[in-house]
XYZ file of C-alpha atoms in Angstrom:
442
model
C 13.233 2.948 14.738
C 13.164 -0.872 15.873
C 11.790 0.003 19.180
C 9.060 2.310 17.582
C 8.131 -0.510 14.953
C 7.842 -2.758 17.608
C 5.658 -0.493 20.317
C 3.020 0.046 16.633
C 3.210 -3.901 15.992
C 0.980 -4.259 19.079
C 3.721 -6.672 20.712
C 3.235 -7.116 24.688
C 5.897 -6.213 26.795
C 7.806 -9.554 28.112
C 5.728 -9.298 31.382
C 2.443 -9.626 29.804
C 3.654 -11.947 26.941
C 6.173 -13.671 28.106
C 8.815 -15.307 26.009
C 6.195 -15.280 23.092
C 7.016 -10.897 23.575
C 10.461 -11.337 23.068
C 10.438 -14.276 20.081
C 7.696 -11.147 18.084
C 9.919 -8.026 19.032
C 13.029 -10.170 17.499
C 11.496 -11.177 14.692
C 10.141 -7.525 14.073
C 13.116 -6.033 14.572
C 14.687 -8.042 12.040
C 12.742 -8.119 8.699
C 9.990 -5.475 9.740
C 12.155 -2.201 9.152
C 13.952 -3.563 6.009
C 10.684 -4.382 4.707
C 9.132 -1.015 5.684
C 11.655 1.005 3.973
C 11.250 -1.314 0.686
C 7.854 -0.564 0.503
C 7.855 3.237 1.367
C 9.988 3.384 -1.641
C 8.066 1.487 -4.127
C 4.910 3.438 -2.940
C 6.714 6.588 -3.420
C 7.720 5.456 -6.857
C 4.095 5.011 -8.211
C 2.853 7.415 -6.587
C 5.412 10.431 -7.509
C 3.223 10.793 -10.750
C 1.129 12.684 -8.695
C 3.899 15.360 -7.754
C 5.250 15.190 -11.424
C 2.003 16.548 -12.841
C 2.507 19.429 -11.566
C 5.018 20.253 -14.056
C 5.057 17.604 -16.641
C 1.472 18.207 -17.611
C 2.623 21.565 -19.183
C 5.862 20.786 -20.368
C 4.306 18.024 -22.370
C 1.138 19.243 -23.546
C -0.964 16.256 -21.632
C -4.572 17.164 -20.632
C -6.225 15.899 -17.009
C -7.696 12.688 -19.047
C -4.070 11.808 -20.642
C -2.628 12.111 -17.266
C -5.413 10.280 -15.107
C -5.187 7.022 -18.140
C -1.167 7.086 -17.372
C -1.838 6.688 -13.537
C -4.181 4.330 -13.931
C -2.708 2.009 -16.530
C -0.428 1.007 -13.932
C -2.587 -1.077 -12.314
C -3.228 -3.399 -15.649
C -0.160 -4.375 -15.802
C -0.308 -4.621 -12.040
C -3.574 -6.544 -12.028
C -2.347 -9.295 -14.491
C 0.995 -10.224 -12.924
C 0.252 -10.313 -8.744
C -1.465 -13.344 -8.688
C 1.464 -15.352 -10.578
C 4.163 -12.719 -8.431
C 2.899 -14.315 -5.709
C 2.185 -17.987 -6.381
C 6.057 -17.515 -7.972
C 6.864 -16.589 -4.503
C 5.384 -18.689 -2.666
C 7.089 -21.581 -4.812
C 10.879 -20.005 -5.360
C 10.934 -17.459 -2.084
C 10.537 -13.958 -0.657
C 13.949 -13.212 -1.213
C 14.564 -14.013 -5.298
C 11.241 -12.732 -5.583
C 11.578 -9.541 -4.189
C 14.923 -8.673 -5.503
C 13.528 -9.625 -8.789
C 10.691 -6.960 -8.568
C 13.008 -4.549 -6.649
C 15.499 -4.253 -9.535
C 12.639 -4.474 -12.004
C 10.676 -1.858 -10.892
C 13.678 0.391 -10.003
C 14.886 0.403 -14.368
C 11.497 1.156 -15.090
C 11.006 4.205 -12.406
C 13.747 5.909 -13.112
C 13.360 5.242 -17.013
C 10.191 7.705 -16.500
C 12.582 10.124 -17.469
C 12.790 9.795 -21.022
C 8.835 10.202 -21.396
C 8.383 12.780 -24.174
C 4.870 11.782 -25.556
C 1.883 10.086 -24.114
C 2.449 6.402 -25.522
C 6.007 6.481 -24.267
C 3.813 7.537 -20.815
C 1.416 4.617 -20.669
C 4.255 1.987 -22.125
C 5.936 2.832 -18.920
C 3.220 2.928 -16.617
C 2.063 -0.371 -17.323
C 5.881 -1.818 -17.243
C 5.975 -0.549 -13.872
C 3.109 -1.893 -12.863
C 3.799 -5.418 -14.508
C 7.523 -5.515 -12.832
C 5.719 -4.157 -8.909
C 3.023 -6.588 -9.268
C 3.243 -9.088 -6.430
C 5.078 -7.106 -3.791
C 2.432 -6.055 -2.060
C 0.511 -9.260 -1.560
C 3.679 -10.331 -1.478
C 4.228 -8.871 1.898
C 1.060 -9.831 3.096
C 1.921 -13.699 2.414
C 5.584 -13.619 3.498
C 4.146 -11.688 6.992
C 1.437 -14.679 7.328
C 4.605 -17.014 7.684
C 6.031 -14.587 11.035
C 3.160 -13.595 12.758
C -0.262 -14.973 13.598
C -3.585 -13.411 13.376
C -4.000 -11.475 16.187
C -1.238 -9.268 15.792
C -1.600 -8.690 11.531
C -3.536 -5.419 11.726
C -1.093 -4.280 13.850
C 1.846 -5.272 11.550
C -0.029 -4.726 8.406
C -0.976 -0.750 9.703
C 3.310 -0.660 9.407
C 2.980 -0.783 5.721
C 0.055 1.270 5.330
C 1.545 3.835 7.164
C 4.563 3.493 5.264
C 2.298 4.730 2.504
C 1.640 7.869 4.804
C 5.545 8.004 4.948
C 5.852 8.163 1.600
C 3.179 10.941 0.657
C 5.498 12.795 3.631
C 8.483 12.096 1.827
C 6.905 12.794 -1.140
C 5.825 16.128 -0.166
C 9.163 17.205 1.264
C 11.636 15.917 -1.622
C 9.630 15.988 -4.800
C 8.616 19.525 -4.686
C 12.102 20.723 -4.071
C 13.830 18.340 -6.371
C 11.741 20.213 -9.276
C 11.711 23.550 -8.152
C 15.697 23.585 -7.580
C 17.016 20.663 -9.669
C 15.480 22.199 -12.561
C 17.677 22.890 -15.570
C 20.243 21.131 -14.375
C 22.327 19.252 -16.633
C 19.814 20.172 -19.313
C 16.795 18.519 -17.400
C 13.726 18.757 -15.922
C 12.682 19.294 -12.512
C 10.477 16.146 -12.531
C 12.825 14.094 -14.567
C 14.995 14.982 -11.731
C 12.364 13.960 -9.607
C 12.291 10.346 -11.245
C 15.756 9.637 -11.770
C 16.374 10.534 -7.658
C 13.006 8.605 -6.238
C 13.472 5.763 -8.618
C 17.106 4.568 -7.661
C 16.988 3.518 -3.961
C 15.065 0.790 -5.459
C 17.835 -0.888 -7.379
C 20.139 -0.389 -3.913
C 17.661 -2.147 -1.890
C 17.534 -4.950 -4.381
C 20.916 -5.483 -3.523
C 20.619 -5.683 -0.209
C 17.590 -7.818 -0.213
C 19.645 -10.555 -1.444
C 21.716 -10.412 1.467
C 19.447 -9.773 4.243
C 16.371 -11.712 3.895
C 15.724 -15.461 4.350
C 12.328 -17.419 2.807
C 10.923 -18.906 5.932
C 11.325 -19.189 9.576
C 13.330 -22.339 9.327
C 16.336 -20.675 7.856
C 17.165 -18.136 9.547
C 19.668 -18.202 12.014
C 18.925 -15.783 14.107
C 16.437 -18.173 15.381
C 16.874 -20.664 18.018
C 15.204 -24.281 17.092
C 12.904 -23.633 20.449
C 11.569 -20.077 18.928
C 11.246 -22.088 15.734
C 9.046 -24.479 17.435
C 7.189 -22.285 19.382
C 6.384 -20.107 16.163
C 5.165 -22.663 14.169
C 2.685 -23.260 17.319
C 1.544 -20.185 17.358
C 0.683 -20.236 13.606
C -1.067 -23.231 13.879
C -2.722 -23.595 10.225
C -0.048 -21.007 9.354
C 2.494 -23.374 10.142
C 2.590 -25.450 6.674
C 2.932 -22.230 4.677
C 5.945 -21.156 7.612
C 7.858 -24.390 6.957
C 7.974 -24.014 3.230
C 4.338 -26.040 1.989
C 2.951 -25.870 -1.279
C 0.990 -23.393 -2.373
C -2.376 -23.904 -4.522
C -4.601 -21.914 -6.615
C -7.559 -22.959 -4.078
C -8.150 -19.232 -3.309
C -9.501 -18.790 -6.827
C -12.427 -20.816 -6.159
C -13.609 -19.381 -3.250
C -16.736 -16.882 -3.303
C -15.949 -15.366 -0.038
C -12.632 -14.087 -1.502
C -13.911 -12.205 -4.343
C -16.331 -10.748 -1.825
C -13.491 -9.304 0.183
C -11.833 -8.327 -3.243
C -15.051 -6.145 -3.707
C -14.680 -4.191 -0.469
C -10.900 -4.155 -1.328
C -11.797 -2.362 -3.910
C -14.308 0.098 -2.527
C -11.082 1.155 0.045
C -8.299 1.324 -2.417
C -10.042 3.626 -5.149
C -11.076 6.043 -2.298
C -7.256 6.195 -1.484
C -5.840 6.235 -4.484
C -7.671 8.984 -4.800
C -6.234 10.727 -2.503
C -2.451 9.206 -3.507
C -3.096 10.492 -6.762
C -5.086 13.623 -6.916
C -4.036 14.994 -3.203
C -1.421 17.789 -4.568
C -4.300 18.914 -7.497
C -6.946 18.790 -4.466
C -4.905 21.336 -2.343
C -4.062 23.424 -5.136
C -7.680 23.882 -5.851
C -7.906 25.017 -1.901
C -5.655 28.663 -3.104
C -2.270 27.197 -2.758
C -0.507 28.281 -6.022
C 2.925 27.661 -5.346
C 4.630 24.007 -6.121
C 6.823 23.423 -2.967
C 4.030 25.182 -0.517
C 1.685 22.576 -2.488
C 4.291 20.023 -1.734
C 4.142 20.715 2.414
C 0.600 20.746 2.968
C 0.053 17.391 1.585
C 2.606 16.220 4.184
C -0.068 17.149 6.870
C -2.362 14.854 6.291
C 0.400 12.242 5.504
C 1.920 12.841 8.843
C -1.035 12.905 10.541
C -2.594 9.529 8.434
C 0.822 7.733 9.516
C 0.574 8.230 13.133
C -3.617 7.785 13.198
C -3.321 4.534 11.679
C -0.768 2.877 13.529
C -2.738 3.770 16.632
C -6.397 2.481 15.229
C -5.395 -0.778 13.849
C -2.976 -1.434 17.608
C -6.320 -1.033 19.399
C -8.616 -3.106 17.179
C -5.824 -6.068 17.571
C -6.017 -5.415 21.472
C -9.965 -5.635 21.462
C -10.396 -8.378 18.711
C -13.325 -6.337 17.141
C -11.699 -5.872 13.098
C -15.017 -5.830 11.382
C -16.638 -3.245 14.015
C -13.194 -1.051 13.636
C -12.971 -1.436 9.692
C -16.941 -0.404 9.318
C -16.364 2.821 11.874
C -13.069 4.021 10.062
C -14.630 3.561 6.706
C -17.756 5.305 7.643
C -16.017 7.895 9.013
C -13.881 8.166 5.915
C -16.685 8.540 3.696
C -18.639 11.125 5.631
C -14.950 13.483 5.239
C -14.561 12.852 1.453
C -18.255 14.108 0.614
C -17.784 17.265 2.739
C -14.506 17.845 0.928
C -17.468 18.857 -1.704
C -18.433 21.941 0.737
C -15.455 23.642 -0.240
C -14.740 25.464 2.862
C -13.244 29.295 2.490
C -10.483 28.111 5.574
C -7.445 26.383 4.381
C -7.472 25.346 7.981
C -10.769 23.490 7.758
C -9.995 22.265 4.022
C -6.781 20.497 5.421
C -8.997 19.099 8.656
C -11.320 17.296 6.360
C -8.443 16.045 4.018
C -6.385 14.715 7.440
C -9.699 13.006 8.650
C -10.481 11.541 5.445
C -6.770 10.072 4.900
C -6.439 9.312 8.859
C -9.500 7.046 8.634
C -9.607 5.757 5.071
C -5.730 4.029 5.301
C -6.849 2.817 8.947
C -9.536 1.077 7.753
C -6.866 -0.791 4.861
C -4.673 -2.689 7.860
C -7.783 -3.859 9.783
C -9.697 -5.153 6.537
C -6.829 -7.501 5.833
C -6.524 -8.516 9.148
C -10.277 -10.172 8.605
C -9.671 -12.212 5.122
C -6.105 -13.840 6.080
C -8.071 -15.599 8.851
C -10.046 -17.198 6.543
C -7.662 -18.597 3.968
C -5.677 -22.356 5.016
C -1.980 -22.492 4.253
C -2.669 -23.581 0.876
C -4.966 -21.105 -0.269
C -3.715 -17.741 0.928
C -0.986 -17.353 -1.551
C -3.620 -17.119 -4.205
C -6.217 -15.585 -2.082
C -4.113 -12.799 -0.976
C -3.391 -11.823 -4.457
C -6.568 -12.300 -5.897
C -7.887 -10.203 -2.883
C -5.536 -7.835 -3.869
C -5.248 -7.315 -7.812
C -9.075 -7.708 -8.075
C -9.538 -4.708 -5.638
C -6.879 -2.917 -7.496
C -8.088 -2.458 -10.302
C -9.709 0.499 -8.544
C -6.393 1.539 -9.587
C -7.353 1.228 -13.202
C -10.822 2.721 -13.203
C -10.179 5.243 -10.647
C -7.697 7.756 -12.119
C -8.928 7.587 -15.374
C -12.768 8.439 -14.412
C -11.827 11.210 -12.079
C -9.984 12.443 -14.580
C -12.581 12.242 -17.084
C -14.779 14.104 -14.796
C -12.884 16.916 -14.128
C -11.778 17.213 -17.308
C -15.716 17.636 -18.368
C -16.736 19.487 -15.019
C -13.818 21.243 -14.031
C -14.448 20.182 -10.365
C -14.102 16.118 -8.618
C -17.119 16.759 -6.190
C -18.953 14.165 -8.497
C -16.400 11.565 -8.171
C -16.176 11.881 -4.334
C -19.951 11.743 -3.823
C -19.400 8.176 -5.813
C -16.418 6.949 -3.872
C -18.180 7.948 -0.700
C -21.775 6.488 -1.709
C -19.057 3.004 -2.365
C -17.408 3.022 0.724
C -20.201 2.737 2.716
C -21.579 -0.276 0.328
C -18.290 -1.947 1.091
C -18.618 -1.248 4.836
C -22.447 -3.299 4.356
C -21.118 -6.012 2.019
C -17.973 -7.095 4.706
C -20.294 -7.209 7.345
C -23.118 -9.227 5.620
C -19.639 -11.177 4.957
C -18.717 -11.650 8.285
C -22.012 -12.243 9.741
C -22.652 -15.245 7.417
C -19.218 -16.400 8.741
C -20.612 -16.552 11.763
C -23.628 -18.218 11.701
C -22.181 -20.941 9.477
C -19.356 -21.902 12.013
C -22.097 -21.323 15.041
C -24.083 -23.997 12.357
């Protein structure tokens, strides 16, 4: 697994980079797949919902709307807690922080259990939002103190593919936990589901205490000379490496909240697809829960591997805004003709890999581009207003779909809107970047 993390995190052999190779492919092998398995399982654990429909929606009387609020609410709770999550971590440390959220979010997972009517749904949708909040920008910070700019798309595509990983996972062990865990000791198949997907979390808690360190100049496993050189490389990065402060300066910048609108744009387009995936390839004639469950690892499998490669070759040619505009284009253009509805389960599943292929490879490259922008100071609290103002896609999204099939009985509507935004955000990022440009060539 190290060696395969390493080939996707765009590192150099040593004969091309040198002892800069080796001092990347250490530290990747180190925190990257500890990290990556951390995050696989807190995406799986939000996004498991989307598997538990299947059966909870009937067992507790909920309609499309009820469910699409529940998923959604989330990402209020979410919203209101990253930027402090991370400002908290930048100040305390990745590793209390993270533990903290790990053992947090764990409880309230696996608590999904006990959810018998719809305010006992939404109370613990938004808990598990509040207690996740941060660990995603989280990640994005603690990775700006490791590795410098031209190789975060390649890292970052890691943990979007571990999103991938976890619709894969997602399809394999969810469907069978509730077809053949059902009834056991008196329960549900999905609060089987829940109590299973919801406890590696607490684990990993655990050993997060253990195995991480806050910054470069703790570890170790470092010599003082890599130390050095790293906090070269970083250059501006280099205060935030070594443990400086962290400001709120990111909240008063325009240009973030412009990113945090294209943020937006990309997430709701795939949460879309976290969310509403298994209902989508239902609706293609697939009838039965586990066979449901499969498919969607298709276009997971396929998503995982795309990405990795996309965002490795916009790192190697330096071009992130012309990569992020193609993939999102291209993303767009496959959600709208999911609207065709084609007779061929074949072709349905094409689109739906194309769409999710190019949609998540566009997510690693974008924040490749803002992170460049931000000093040492300011990315703590413009990574996670970046981040929770473009999730609340998260609130809107789930809840309007589901509002529109609900009235319609079909989500061609919705994807003619997410498509029609995508492509806005591809416009607005480039306008962005362009005005970047000319103010620096200024």
């Amino acid at each position: 697994m190290d060696n395969a993390i390493t080939r996707a995190n765009g590192v150099p052999s040593a004969t091309a980079d040198g002892t800069d190779g080796a001092l990347y492919r250490k530290i990747s092998r180190r925190i990257i797949p500890f990290l990556f398995i951390c995050y696989v399982v807190s995406f799986l654990d939000r996004i498991n919902i989307g598997f538990a429909q299947l059966q909870l929606k009937q067992d507790l009387g909920f309609t499309d709307a009820m469910y699409g609020l529940g998923a959604g609410i989330f990402y209020i709770g979410y919203v209101l807690f990253e930027v402090p999550s991370n400002l908290l971590l930048a100040k305390y440390g990745a590793r209390r922080s993270f533990v903290r959220i790990m053992l947090l979010w764990g409880a309230a997972s696996v608590a999904m259990m006990f959810v018998a009517t719809p305010t006992q749904f939404y109370v613990l949708r938004f808990l598990l939002g509040v207690f996740e909040a941060g660990f995603f920008p989280g990640i994005v910070l603690y990775l700006t103190y490791w590795f410098p700019p031209r190789r975060r798309a390649s890292v970052m595509s890691i943990f979007f593919a571990g999103v991938m990983v976890a619709g894969v996972l997602g399809g394999l062990l969810s469907g069978w936990i509730m077809r053949d865990m059902a009834g056991i000791l008196g329960l549900k198949g999905w609060q089987w589901m829940f109590v299973i997907e919801g406890a590696p979390a607490l684990v990993l808690a655990v050993v997060g205490h253990f195995w991480l360190q806050d910054y470069p100049r703790d570890v170790p496993w470092l010599s003082t000379a890599e130390k050095a050189r790293l906090a070269a490389d970083l250059g501006e990065g280099s205060t935030a490496a070594a443990g400086g402060h962290a400001s709120a300066a990111g909240l008063r910048s325009p240009r973030v909240y412009v990113f945090a609108l294209v943020y937006f744009a990309m997430t709701a387009a795939t949460l879309t697809l976290n969310f509403w995936m298994p209902l989508m390839i239902r609706d293609f004639g697939v009838s039965d829960v586990v066979q449901v469950s499969l498919y969607t690892v298709i276009p997971n499998a396929i998503g995982a591997v795309g990405l990795l490669f996309i965002a490795r070759r916009a790192d190697r040619r330096a071009s992130h805004p012309r990569y992020f505009a193609l993939c999102a284009t291209g993303g767009a253009v496959a959600l709208a003709a999911l609207t065709t509805h084609p007779a061929s389960l074949v072709a349905a599943l094409a689109l739906l890999s194309a769409a999710t292929v190019l949609l998540f490879a566009a997510l690693p490259i974008f924040w490749a581009i803002p992170t460049t922008y931000l000093s040492a100071e300011a990315r703590a609290s413009g990574i996670a207003v970046i981040s929770s103002v473009g999730i609340t896609s998260g609130i809107v999204s789930p809840w309007a779909i589901g509002r529109i099939k609900t009235a319609t009985g079909s989500m061609d509507n919705a994807l003619y809107i997410l498509s029609a935004l995508i492509v806005l955000s591809v416009f607005v990022l480039l306008a962005a970047v362009r005005k970047r440009a000319q103010e620096t060539a200024a």
